[in-house]
Coordinates of C-alpha atoms in Angstrom, one line a residue:
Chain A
X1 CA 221.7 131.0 118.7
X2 CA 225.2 132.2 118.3
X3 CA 226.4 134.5 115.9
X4 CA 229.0 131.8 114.7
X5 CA 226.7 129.1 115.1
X6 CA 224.7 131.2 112.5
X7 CA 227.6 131.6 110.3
X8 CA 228.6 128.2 110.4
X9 CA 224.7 127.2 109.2
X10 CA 224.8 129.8 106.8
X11 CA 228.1 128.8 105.2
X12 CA 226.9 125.4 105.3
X13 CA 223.5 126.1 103.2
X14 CA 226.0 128.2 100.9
X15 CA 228.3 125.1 100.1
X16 CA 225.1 123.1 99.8
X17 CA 223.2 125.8 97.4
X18 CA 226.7 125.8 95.3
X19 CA 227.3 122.1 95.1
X20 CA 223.8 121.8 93.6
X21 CA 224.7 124.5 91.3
X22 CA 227.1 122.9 90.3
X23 CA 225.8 119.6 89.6
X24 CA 223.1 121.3 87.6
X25 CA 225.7 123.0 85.4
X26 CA 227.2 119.7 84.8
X27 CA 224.0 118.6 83.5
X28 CA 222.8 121.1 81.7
X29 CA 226.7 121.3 80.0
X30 CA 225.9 117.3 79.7
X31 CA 222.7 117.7 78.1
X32 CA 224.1 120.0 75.3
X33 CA 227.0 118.3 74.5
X34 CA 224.9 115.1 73.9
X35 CA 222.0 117.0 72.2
X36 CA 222.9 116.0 68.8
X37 CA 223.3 112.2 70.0
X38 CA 219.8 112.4 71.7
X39 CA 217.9 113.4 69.0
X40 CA 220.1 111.1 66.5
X41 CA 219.2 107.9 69.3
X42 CA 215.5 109.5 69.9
X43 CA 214.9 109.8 66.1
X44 CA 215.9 105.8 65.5
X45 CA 213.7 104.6 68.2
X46 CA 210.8 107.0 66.4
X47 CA 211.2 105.8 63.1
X48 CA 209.7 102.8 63.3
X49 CA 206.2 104.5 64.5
X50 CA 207.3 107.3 62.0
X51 CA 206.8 104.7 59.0
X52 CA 203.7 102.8 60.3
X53 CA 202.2 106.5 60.2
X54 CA 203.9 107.8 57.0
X55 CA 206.0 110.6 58.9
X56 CA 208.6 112.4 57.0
X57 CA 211.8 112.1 59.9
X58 CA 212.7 115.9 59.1
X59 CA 209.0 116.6 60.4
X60 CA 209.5 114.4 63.6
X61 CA 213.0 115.8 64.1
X62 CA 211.4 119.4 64.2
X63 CA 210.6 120.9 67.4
X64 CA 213.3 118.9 69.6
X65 CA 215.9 120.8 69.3
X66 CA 213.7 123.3 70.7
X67 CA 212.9 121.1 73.7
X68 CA 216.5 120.1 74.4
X69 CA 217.5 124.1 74.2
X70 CA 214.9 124.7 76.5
X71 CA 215.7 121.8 78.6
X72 CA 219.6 123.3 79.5
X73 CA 218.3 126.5 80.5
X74 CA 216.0 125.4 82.6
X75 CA 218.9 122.5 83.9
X76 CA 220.9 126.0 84.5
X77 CA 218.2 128.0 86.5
X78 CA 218.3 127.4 89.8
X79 CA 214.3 128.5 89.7
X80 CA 212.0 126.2 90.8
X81 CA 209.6 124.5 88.0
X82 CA 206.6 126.7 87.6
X83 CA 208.7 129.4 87.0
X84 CA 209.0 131.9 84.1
X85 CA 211.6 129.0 82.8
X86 CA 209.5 126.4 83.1
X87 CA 206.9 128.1 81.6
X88 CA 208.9 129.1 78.3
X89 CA 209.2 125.4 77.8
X90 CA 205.5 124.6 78.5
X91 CA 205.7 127.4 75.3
X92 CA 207.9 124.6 73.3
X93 CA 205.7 121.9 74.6
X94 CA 202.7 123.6 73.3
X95 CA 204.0 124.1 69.7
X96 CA 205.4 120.4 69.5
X97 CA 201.9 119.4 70.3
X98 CA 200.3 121.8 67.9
X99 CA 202.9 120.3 65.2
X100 CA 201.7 116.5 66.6
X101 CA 198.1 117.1 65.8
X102 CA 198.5 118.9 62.1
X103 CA 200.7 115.7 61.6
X104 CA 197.9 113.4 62.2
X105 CA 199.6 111.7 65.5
X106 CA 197.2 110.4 67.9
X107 CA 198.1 110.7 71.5
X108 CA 199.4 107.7 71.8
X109 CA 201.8 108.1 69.3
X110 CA 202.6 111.5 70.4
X111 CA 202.8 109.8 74.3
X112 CA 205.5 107.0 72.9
X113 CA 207.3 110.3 71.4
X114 CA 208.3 112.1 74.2
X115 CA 208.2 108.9 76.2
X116 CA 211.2 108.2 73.6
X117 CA 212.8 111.1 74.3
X118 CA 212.7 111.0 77.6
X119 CA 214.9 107.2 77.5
X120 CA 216.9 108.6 75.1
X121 CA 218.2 111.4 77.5
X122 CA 218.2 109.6 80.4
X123 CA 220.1 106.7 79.2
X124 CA 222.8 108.4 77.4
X125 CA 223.3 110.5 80.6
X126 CA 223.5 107.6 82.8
X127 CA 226.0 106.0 80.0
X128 CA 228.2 109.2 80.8
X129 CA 227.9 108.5 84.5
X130 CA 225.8 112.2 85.0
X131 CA 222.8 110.8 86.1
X132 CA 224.7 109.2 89.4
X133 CA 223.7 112.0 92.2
X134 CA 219.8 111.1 92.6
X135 CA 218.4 115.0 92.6
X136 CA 219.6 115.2 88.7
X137 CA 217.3 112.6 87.9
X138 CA 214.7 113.2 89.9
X139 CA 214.9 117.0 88.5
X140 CA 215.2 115.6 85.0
X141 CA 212.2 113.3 85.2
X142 CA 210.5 115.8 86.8
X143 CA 210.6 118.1 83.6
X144 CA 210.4 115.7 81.4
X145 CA 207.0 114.4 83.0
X146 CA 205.6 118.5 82.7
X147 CA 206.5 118.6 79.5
X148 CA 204.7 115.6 78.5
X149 CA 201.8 116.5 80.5
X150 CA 201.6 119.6 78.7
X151 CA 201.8 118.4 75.2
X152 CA 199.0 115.8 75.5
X153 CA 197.0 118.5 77.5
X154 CA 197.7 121.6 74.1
X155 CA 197.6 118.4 71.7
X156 CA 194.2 117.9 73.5
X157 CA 193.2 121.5 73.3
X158 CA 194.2 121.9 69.3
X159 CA 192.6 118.9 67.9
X160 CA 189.3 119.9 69.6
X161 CA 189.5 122.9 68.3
X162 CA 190.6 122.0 65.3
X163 CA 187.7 119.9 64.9
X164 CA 185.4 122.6 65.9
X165 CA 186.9 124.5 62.9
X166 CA 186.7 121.4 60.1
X167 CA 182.8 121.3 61.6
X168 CA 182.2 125.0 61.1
X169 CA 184.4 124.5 57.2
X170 CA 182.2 121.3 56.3
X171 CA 178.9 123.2 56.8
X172 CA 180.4 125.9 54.4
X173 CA 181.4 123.4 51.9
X174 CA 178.1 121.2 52.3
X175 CA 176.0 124.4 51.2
X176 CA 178.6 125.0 48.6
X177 CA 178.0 121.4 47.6
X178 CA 174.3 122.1 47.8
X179 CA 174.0 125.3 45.8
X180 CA 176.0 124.0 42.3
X181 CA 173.1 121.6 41.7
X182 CA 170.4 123.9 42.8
X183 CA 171.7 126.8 41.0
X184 CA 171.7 124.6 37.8
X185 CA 168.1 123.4 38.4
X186 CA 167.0 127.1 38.9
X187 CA 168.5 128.0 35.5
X188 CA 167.7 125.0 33.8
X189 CA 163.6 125.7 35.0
X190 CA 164.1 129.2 34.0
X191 CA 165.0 128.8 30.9
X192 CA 163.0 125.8 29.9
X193 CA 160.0 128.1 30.3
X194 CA 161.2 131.0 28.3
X195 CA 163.7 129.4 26.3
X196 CA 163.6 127.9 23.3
X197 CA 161.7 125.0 22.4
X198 CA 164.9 123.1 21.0
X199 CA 166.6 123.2 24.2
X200 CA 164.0 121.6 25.5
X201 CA 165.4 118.2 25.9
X202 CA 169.1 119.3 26.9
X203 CA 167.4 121.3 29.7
X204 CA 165.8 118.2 30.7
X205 CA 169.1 115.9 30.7
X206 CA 170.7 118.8 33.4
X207 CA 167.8 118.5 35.3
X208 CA 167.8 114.8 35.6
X209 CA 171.4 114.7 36.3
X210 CA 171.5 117.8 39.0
X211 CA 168.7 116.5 40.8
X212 CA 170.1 112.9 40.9
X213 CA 173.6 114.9 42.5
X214 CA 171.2 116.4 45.2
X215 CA 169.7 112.7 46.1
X216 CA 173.2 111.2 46.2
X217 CA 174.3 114.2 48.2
X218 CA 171.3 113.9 50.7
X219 CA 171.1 110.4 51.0
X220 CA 175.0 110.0 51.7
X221 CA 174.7 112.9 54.8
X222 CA 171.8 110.4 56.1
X223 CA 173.3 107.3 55.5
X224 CA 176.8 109.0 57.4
X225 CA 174.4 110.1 59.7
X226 CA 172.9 106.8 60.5
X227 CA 176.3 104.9 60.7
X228 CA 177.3 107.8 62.8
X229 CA 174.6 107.1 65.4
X230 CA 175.0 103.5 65.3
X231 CA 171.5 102.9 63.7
X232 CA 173.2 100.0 61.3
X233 CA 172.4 96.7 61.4
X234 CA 174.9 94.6 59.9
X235 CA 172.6 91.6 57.8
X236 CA 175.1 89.4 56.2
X237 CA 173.4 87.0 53.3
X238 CA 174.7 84.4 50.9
X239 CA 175.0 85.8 47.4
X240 CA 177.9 85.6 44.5
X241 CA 179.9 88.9 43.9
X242 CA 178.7 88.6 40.0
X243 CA 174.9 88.9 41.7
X244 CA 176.5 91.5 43.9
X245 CA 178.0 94.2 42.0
X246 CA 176.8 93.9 38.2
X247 CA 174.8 96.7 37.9
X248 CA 176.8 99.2 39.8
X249 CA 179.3 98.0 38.2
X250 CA 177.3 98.7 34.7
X251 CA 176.7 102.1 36.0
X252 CA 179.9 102.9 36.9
X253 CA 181.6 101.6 33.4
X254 CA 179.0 104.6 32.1
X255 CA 180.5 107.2 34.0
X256 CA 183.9 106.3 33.5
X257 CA 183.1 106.1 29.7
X258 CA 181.3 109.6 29.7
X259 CA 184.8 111.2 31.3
X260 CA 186.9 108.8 28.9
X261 CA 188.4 106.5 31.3
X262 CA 188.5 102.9 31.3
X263 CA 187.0 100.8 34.1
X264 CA 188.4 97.6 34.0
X265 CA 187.1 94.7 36.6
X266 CA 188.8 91.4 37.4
X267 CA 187.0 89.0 39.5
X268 CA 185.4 85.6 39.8
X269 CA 181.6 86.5 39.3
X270 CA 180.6 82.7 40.8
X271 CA 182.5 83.9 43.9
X272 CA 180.3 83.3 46.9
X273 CA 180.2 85.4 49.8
X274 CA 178.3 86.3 53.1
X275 CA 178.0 89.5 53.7
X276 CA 175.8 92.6 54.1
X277 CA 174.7 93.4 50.4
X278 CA 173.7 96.6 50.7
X279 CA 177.0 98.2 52.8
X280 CA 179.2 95.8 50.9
X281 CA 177.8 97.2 47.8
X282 CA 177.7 101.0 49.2
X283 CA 181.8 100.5 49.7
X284 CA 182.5 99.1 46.2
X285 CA 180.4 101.8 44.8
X286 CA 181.8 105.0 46.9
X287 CA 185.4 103.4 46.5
X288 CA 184.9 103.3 42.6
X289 CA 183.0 106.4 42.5
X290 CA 185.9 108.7 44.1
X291 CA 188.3 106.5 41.9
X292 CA 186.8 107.8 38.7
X293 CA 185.7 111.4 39.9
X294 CA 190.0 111.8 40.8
X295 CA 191.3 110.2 37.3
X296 CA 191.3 112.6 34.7
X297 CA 192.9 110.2 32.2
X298 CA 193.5 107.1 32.0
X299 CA 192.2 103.4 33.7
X300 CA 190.1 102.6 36.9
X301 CA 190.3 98.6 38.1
X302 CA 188.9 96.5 40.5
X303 CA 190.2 93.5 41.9
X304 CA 188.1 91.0 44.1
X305 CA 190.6 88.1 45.7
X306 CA 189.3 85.3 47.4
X307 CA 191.4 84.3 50.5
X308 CA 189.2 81.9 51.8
X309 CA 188.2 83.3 55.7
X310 CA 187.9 87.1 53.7
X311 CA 187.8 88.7 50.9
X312 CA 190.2 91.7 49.5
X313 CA 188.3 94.0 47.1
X314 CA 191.1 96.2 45.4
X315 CA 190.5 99.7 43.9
X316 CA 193.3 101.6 41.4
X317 CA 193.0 104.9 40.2
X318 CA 195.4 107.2 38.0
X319 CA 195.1 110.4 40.0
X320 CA 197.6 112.8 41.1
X321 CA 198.5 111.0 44.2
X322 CA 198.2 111.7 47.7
X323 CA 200.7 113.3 50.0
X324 CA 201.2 111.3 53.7
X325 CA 198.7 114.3 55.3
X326 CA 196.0 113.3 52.9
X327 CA 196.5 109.5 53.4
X328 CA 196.2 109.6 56.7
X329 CA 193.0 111.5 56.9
X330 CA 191.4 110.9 53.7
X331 CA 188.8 108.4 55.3
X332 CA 187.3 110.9 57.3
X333 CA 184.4 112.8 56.7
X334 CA 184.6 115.8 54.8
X335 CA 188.3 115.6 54.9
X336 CA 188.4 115.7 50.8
X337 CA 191.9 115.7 49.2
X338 CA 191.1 118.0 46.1
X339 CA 188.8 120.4 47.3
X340 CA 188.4 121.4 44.0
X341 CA 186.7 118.4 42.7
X342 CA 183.0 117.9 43.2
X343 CA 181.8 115.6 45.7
X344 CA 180.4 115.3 49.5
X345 CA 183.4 114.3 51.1
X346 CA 181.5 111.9 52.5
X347 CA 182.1 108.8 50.2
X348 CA 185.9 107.6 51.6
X349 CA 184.2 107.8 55.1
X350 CA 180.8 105.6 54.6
X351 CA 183.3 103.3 52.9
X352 CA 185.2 103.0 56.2
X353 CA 182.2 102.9 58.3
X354 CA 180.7 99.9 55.8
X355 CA 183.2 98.1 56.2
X356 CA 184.5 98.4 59.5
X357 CA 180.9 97.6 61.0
X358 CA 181.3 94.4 59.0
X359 CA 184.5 93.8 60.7
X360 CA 186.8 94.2 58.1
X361 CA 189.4 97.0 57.7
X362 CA 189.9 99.4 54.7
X363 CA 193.5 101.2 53.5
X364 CA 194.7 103.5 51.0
X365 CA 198.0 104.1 49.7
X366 CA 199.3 106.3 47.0
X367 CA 201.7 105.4 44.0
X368 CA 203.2 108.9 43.3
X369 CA 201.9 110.2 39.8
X370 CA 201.2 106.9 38.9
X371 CA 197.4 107.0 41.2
X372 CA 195.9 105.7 44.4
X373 CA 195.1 102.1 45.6
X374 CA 192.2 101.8 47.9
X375 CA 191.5 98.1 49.1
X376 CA 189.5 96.7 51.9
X377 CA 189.2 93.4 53.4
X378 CA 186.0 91.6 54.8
X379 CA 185.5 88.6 56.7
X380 CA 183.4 86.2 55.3
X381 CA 182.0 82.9 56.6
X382 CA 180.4 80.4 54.0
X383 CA 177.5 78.2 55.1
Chain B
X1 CA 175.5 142.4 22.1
X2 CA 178.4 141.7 24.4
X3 CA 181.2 139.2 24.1
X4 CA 181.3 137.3 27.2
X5 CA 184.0 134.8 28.2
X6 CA 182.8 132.1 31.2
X7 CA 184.8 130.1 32.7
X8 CA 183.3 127.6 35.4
X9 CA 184.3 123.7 36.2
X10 CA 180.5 122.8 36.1
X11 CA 179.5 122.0 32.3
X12 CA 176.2 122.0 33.1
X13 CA 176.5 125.4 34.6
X14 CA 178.1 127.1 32.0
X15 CA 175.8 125.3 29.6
X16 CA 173.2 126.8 31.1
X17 CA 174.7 130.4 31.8
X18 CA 175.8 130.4 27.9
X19 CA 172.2 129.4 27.1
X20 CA 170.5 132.6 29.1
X21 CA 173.4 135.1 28.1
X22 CA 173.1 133.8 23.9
X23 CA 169.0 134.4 25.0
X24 CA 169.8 137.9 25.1
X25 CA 171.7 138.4 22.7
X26 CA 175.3 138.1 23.3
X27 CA 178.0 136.2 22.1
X28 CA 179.5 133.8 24.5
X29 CA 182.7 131.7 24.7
X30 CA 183.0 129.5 27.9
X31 CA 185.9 127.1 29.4
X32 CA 186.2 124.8 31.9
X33 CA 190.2 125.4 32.6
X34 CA 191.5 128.6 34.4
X35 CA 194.6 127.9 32.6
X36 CA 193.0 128.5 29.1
X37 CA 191.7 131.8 30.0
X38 CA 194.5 134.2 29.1
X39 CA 194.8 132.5 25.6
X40 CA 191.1 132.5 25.1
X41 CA 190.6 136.1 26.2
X42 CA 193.5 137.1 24.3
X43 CA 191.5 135.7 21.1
X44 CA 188.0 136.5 21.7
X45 CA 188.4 139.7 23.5
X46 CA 185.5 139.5 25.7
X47 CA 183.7 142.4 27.1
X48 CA 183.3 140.9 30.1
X49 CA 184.5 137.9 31.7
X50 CA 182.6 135.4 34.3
X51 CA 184.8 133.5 36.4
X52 CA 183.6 131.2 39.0
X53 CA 185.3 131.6 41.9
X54 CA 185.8 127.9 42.5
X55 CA 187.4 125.4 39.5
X56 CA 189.5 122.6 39.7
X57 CA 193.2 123.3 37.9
X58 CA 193.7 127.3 39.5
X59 CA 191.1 129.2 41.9
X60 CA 189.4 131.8 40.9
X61 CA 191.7 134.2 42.8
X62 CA 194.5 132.8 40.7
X63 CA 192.3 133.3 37.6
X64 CA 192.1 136.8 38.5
X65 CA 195.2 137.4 39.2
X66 CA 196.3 136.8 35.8
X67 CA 194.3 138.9 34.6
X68 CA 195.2 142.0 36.3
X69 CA 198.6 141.6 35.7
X70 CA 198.3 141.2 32.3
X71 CA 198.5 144.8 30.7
X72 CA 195.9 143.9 27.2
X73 CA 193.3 141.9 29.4
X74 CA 193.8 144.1 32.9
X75 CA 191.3 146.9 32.0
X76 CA 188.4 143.8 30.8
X77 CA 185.7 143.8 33.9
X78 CA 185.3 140.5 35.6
X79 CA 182.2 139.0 37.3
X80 CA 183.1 136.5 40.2
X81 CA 180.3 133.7 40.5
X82 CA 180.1 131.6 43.1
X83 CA 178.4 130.1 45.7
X84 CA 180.8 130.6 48.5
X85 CA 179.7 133.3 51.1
X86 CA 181.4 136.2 52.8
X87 CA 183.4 136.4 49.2
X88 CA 182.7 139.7 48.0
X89 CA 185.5 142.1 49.6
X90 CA 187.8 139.3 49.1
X91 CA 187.0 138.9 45.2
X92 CA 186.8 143.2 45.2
X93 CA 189.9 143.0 46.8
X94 CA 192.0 141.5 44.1
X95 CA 189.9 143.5 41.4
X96 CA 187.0 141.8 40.1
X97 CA 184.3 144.5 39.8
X98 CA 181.2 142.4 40.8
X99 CA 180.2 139.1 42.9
X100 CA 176.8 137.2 41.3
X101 CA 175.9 134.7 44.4
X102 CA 175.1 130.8 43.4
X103 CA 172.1 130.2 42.7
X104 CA 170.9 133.1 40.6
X105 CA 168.1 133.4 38.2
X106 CA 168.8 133.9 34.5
X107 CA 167.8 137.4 34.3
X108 CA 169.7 138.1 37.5
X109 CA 173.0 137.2 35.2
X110 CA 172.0 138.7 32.1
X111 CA 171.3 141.5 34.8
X112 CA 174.4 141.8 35.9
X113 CA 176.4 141.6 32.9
X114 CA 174.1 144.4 31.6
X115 CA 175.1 146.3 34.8
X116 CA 178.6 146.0 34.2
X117 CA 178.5 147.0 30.4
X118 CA 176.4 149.9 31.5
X119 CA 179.4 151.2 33.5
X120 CA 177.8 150.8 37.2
X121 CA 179.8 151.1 40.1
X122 CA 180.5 147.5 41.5
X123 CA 177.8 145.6 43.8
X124 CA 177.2 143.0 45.0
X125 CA 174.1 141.2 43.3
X126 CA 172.6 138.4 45.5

């Protein structure tokens, strides 16, 4: 080969390495100067997801600057992906998908995200006429796609471990749970036999009640258990909601009473259903339970509506509230909004299993400082 | 005979803990709110003061907290109760001068108070 034939090549490969250079420049200037109109178009497309889930938009807007930063640099680099570029933005990736899972996003919502985003850039590029030369998308789509890969793989990583954590948290709450009641019946034994003999009946009355929290606390573990495993079968029977849920509904009007709220319940007692008494019943109950154990003062109601194929069984507290976070977990187990309050954490959760294995759907929403409103539906056929 | 302020969410606990500590002699005050505490132990002057380490309006940290930084109620021992685990450095930490583990016997509290009022250096009592 001759030296100027070499030259010539050389040259060649130059103009070629600097055209491409070029083009990426353009890009990567492109990129940034539409940054703010990518996340304002990515953000629009988002929200509609955004409300179904409850998202704040500041929360969904965080972390994308981030990504579109990272995204010009590595448009500038003339590296090839895998490189210490690409892997600063697998970095930004990573902490998006962390943010996506302390969020509550599933993976498909967090796939239709960055699926969003990657429309968003493309087609305001391609409005601007950047996207003509081939290589800038390819390149383009080929970052896009690792950074997507790598958020569902950390979102992946974070929610397992996160649930690893919540498991390791639960079993240190459960024995907190556990020890209150057992600690009072310790006392309340020690003291009945070397107390005295006045206190007898008080001593008696905190036995009763701290062994009946054990049984509640024990048999809702097994009955989450057994939903858990599958072990239900649904039985559904003909019966009127009067039949249904007077005496828990009895019970409950005495707890309410004892903490000096009111329960009030509005609903046809001649109202015939077919469903599974004894889930149907355990739903009311843990739905009303949690409703009373969160209002300090003032009312508790239930509402039962008949709407012919189902039925909508309506729940309003006046607690605190709940924040989106809460909301969207609060019907899983052990996921308890006041951590401070007794309970299992386990009530919200049979109530979703109850119902959901009868093939009806339950939902909560909060009313600012005005309370909660838990309500689930249930199919039922007459015959 | 001490004057003991408890504060714990559970009424049936503190019933109880007021019962065994009145047994032996002292005179108790209890309360269910964190928040009452300063006012209460500002009135009652307790010798010592049982907090559990878990109650609903401000955590037992909180609780604590107060208290140290208050200059008339900062040099008033505290007792942490609770049933929590791997608590004690953390509750020794922020100045409480002994940790009573859920579920404990009445004369391991009436124990432990008598500990404190003697002047021992803190423990743990479990």
């Amino acid at each position: 080969m001759s030296v100027a034939y070499r030259v010539v090549m050389q040259t060649a490969d130059g103009y070629e390495a600097l055209a491409e250079r070029k083009q990426r420049d353009e890009l990567a200037a492109a990129v940034e100067r539409q940054a703010h109109a990518i996340v304002d178009r990515w953000l629009e497309r988002v929200r509609r997801d955004a409300a179904a889930a409850r998202v704040p938009l500041t929360e969904l807007r965080d972390g994308i600057a981030d990504y579109l930063t990272r995204l010009v640099q590595l448009l500038r680099s003339r590296d090839e992906i895998g490189s210490a570029g690409a892997k600063a933005w697998a970095d930004v990736a990573r902490e998006h998908a962390v943010t996506r899972v302390r969020l509550g996003f599933d993976v498909s919502q967090l796939f239709r995200e960055l699926i969003t985003l990657h429309h968003s850039t493309t087609e305001l590029l391609r409005a601007d006429g950047l996207l003509q030369p081939y290589s800038h998308t390819d390149r383009l789509a080929e970052l896009i796609e690792m950074a997507i890969s790598e958020s569902i793989k950390s979102y992946v990583d974070f929610r397992d471990y996160q649930a690893r954590r919540s498991e390791a948290e639960h079993i240190g709450f459960l024995s907190h749970e556990l020890r209150n009641p057992l600690g009072a019946i310790s006392l309340a034994a020690s003291e009945l036999r070397t107390g005295p003999p006045q206190a007898r009946e008080r001593l008696l009355d905190i036995l009763d009640r701290n062994v009946e929290r054990l049984r509640k606390l024990v048999e809702d573990v097994l009955a989450a258990e057994r939903l858990d495993a599958g072990e239900v079968e649904v039985r559904p029977v003909d019966v009127t909601l009067g039949i249904l849920v007077s005496d828990a509904l009895e019970w409950m009007r005495a707890t309410a009473h004892a903490k000096g709220i009111e329960l009030v319940a509005r609903f046809d007692p001649e109202m015939r259903l077919h469903v599974d008494t004894k889930l149907t019943l355990s739903a009311i109950e843990n739905l009303l339970d949690n409703a009373i154990k969160y209002t300090d003062d003032g009312v508790v109601s239930l509402d039962v509506e008949d709407h012919g194929d189902e039925i909508a069984v309506h729940v309003r507290d006046n607690c605190e509230g709940l924040s989106a976070e809460e909301l969207r977990v609060i019907f899983e187990p052990f996921r308890r909004a006041h951590a401070t309050k007794p309970g299992t954490g386990l009530g919200l959760a049979l109530v979703r299993r109850a119902v959901e294995v009868q093939g009806g759907h339950v939902t909560a929403e909060s009313l600012g400082d005005r309370g909660c409103h838990f309500w689930f539906t249930l199919p039922t056929t007459h015959h | 005979m001490a004057r003991i302020l408890l504060v714990n969410d559970e009424p049936d606990l503190l019933e109880l803990m007021s019962m065994a500590l009145e047994n032996a002699g002292h005179v108790v005050e209890s309360t269910t709110k964190g928040r009452a505490v300063i006012d209460i132990a500002r009135r009652f002057r307790p010798d010592v003061i049982g907090i559990d380490w878990v109650i609903p309006d401000m955590s037992g940290a909180d609780v604590l907290r107060e208290l140290t930084s208050t200059p008339d109620l900062r040099a008033i021992p505290v007792v942490v109760i609770s049933a929590l685990e791997r608590l004690e450095s953390d509750a020794k930490h922020r100045g409480a001068c002994r940790v009573l583990r859920k579920p404990f016997r009445p004369e391991q509290l009436v124990g432990a108070i008598a500990d404190v009022l003697a002047g021992e250096p803190a423990t743990i009592s479990r």
